[in-house]
PDB file of C-alpha atoms and ligand atoms in Angstrom:
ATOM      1  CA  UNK A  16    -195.830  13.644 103.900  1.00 88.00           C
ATOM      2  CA  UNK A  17    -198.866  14.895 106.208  1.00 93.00           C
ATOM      3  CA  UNK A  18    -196.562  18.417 106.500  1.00 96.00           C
ATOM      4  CA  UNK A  19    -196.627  18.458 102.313  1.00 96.00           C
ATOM      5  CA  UNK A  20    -200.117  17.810 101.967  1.00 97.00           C
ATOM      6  CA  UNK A  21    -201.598  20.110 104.895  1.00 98.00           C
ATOM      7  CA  UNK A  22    -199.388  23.059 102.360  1.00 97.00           C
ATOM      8  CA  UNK A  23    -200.970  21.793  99.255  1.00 98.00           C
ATOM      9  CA  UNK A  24    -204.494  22.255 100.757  1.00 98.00           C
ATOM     10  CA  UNK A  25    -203.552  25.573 102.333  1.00 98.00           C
ATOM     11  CA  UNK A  26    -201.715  26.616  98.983  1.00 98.00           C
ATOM     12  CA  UNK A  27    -205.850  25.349  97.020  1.00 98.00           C
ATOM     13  CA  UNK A  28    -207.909  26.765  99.404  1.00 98.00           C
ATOM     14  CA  UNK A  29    -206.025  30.408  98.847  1.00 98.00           C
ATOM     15  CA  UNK A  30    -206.485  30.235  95.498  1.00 98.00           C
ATOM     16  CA  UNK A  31    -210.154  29.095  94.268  1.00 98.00           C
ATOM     17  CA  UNK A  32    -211.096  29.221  91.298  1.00 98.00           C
ATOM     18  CA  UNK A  33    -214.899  29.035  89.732  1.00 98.00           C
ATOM     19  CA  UNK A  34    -215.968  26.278  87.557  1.00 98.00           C
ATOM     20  CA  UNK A  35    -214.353  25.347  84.247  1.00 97.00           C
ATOM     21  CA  UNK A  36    -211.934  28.331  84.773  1.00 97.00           C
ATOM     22  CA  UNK A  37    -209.920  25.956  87.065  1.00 98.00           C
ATOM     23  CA  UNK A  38    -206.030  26.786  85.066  1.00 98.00           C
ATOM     24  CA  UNK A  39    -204.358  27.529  87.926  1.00 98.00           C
ATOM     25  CA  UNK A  40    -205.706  24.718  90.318  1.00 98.00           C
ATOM     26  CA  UNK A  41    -204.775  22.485  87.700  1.00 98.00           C
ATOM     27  CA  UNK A  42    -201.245  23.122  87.353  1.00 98.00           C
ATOM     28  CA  UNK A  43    -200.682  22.927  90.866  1.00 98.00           C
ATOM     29  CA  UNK A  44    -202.161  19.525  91.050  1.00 98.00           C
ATOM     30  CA  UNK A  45    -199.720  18.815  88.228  1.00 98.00           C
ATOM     31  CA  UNK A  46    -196.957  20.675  89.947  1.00 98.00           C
ATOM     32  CA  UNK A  47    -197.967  18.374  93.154  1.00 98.00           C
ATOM     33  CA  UNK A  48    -198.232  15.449  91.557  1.00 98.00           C
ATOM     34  CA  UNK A  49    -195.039  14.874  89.144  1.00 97.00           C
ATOM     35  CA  UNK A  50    -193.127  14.225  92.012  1.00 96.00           C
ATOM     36  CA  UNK A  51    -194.264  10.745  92.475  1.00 98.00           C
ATOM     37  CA  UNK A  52    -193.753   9.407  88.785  1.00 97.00           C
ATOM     38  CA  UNK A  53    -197.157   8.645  87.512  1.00 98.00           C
ATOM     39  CA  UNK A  54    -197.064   6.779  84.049  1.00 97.00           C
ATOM     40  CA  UNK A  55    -199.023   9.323  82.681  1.00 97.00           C
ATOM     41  CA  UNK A  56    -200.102  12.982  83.027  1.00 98.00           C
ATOM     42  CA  UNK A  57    -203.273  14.478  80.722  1.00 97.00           C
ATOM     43  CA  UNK A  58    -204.168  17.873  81.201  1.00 97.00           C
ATOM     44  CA  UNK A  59    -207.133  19.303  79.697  1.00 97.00           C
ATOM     45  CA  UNK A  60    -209.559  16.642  80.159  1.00 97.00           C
ATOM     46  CA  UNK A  61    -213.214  17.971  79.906  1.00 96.00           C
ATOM     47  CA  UNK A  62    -211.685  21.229  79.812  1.00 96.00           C
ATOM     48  CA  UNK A  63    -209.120  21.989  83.064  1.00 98.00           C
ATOM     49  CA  UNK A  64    -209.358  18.682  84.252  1.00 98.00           C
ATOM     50  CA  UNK A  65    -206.410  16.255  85.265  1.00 98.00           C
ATOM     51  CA  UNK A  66    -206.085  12.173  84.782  1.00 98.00           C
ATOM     52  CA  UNK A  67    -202.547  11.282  86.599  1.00 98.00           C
ATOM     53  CA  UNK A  68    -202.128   7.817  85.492  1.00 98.00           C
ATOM     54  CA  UNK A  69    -200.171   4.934  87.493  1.00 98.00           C
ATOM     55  CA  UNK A  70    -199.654   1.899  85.374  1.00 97.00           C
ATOM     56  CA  UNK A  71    -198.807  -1.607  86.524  1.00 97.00           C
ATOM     57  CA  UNK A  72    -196.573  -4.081  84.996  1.00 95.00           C
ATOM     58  CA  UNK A  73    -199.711  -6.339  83.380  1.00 97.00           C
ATOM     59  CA  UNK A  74    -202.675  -5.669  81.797  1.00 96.00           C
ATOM     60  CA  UNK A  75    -205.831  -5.726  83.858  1.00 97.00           C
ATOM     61  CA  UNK A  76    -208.396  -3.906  85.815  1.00 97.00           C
ATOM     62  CA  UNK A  77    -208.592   0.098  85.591  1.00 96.00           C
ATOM     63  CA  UNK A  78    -209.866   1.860  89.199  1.00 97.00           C
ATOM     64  CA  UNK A  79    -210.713   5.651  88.324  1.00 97.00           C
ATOM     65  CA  UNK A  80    -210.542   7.762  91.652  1.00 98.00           C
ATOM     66  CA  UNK A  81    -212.268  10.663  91.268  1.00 98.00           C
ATOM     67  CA  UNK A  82    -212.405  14.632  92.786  1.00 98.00           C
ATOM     68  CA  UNK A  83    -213.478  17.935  91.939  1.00 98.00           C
ATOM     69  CA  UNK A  84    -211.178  20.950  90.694  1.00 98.00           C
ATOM     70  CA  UNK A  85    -213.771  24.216  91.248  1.00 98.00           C
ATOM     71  CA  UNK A  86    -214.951  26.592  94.013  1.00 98.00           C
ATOM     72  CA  UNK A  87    -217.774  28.434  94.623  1.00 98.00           C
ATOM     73  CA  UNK A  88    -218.899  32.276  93.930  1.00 98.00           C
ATOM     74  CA  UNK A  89    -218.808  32.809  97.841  1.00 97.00           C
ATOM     75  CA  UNK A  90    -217.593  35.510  99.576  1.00 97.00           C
ATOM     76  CA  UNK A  91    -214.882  33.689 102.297  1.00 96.00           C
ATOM     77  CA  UNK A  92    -214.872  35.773 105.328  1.00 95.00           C
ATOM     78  CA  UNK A  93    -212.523  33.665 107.530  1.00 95.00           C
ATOM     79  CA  UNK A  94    -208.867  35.467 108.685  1.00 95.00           C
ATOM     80  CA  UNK A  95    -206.448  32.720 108.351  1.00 97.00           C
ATOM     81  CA  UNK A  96    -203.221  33.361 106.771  1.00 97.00           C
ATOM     82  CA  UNK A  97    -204.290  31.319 103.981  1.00 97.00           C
ATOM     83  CA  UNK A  98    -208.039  32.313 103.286  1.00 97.00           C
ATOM     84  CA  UNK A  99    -209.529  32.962  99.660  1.00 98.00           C
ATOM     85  CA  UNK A 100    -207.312  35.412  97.585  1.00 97.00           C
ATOM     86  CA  UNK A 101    -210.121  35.866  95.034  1.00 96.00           C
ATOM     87  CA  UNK A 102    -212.337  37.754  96.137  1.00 94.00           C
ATOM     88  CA  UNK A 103    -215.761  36.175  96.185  1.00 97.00           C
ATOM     89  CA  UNK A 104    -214.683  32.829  95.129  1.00 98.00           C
ATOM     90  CA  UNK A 105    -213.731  30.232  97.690  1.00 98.00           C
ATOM     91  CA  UNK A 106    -213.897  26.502  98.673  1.00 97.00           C
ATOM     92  CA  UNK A 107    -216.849  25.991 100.257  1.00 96.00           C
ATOM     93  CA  UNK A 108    -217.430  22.819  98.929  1.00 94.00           C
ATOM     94  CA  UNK A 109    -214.525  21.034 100.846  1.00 97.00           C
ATOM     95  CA  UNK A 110    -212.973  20.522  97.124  1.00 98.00           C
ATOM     96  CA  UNK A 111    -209.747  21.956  98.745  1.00 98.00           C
ATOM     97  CA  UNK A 112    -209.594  18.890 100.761  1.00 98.00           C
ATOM     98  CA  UNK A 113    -211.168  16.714  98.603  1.00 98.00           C
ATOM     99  CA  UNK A 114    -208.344  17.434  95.575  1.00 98.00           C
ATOM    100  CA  UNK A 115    -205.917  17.154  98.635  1.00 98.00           C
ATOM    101  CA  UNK A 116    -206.848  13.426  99.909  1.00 98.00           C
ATOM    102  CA  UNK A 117    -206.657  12.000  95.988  1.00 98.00           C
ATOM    103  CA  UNK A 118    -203.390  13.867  95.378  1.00 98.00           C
ATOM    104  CA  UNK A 119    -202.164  12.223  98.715  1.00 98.00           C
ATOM    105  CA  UNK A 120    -202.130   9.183  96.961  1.00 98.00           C
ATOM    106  CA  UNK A 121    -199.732   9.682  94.528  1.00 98.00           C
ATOM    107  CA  UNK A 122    -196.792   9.261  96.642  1.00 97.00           C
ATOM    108  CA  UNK A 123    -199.162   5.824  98.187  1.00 97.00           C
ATOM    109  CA  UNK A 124    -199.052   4.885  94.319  1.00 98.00           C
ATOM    110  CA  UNK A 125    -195.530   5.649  93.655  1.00 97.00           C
ATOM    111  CA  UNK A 126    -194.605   2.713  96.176  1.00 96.00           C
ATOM    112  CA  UNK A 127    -197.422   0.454  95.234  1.00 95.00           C
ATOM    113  CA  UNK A 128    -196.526  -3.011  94.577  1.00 94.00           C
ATOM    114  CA  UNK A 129    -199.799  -3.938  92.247  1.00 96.00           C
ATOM    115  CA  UNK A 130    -198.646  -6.396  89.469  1.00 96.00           C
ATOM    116  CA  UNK A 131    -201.699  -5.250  87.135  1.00 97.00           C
ATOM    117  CA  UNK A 132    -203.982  -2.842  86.070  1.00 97.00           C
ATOM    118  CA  UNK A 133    -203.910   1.114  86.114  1.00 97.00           C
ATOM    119  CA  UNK A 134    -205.180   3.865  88.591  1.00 98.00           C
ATOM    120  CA  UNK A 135    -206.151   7.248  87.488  1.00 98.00           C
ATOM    121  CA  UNK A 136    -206.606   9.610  89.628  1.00 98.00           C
ATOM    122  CA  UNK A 137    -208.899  11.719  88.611  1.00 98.00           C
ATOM    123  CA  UNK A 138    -209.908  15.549  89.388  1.00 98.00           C
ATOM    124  CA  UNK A 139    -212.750  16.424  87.782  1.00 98.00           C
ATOM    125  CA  UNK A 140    -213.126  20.204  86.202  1.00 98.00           C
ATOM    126  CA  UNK A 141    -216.844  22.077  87.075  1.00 98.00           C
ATOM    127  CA  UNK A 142    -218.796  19.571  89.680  1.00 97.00           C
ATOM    128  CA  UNK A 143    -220.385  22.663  90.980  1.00 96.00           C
ATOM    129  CA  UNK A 144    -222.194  23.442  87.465  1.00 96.00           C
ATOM    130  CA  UNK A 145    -223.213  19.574  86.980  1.00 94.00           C
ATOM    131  CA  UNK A 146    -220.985  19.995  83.506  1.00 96.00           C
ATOM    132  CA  UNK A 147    -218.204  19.296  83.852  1.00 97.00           C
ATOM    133  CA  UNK A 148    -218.619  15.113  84.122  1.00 96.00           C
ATOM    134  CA  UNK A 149    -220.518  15.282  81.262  1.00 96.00           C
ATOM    135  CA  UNK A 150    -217.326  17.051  79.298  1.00 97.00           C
ATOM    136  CA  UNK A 151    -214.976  14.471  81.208  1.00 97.00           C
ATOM    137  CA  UNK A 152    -217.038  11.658  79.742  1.00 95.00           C
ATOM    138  CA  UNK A 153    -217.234  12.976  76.214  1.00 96.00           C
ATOM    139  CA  UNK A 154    -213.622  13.246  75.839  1.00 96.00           C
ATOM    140  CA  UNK A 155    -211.616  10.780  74.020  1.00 95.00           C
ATOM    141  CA  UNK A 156    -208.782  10.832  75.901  1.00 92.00           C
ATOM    142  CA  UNK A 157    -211.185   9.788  79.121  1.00 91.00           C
ATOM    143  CA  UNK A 158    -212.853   7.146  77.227  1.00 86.00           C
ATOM    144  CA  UNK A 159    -208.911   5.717  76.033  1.00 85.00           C
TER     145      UNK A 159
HETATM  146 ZN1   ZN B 229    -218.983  20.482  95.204  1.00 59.90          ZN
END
């Protein structure tokens, strides 16, 4: 599982994308992420964002884990095989990482043995432009 993560942060961090313009990022979290049966998938939350849902047998409690979609409007001038492919955008934020540690637990979820409540994982469209919460929380399908 470490192998399959360290790939999906790789696989981010080449392709940035600025804030609320996050499509592609989004689909790869979704991509990632159906692999481990979540109850629920909403796209478009806020705008790009993602809730992956894991539901337990019994009502109860509802933990909301949250990280951030965007990048930045900065030139990346590292030479790894897997630096930014567009070209003054890139993750200088650590969101790369950040998306990649909530994604990792998915598969953690998928074997969870929690008789109640739901986690939603939650990755979060335009952090860097302070709107993007503020869209998350407006929606309906956030406040459901
Ligand atoms: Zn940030």
């Amino acid at each position: 599982m470490i192998d399959t993560l360290v790939l999906l942060r790789k696989q981010l961090h080449e392709n940035p994308e600025l804030s609320g313009k996050e499509h592609e990022t989004a689909n790869s979290i979704v991509e990632f992420v159906k692999d481990f049966n979540p109850t629920q998938i909403i796209e478009g939350i806020g705008g790009t964002g993602v809730g992956v849902v894991y539901h337990f047998a019994e009502s109860g409690p509802t933990v909301v884990i949250r990280c951030e979609l965007d990048a930045l409007p900065i030139v990346e001038e590292n030479t790894f095989n897997y630096r930014s492919k567009n070209s003054g955008v890139s993750h200088k934020c650590g969101h790369d990482g950040h998306m990649t540690i909530v994604a990792g637990l998915a598969p953690w979820l998928k074997e969870a043995t929690f008789k109640r409540g739901k986690v939603v994982l939650l990755f979060q469209p335009a952090e860097e432009t302070g709107k993007g919460a503020a869209n998350v929380i407006e929606d309906s399908r956030f406040k459901n």
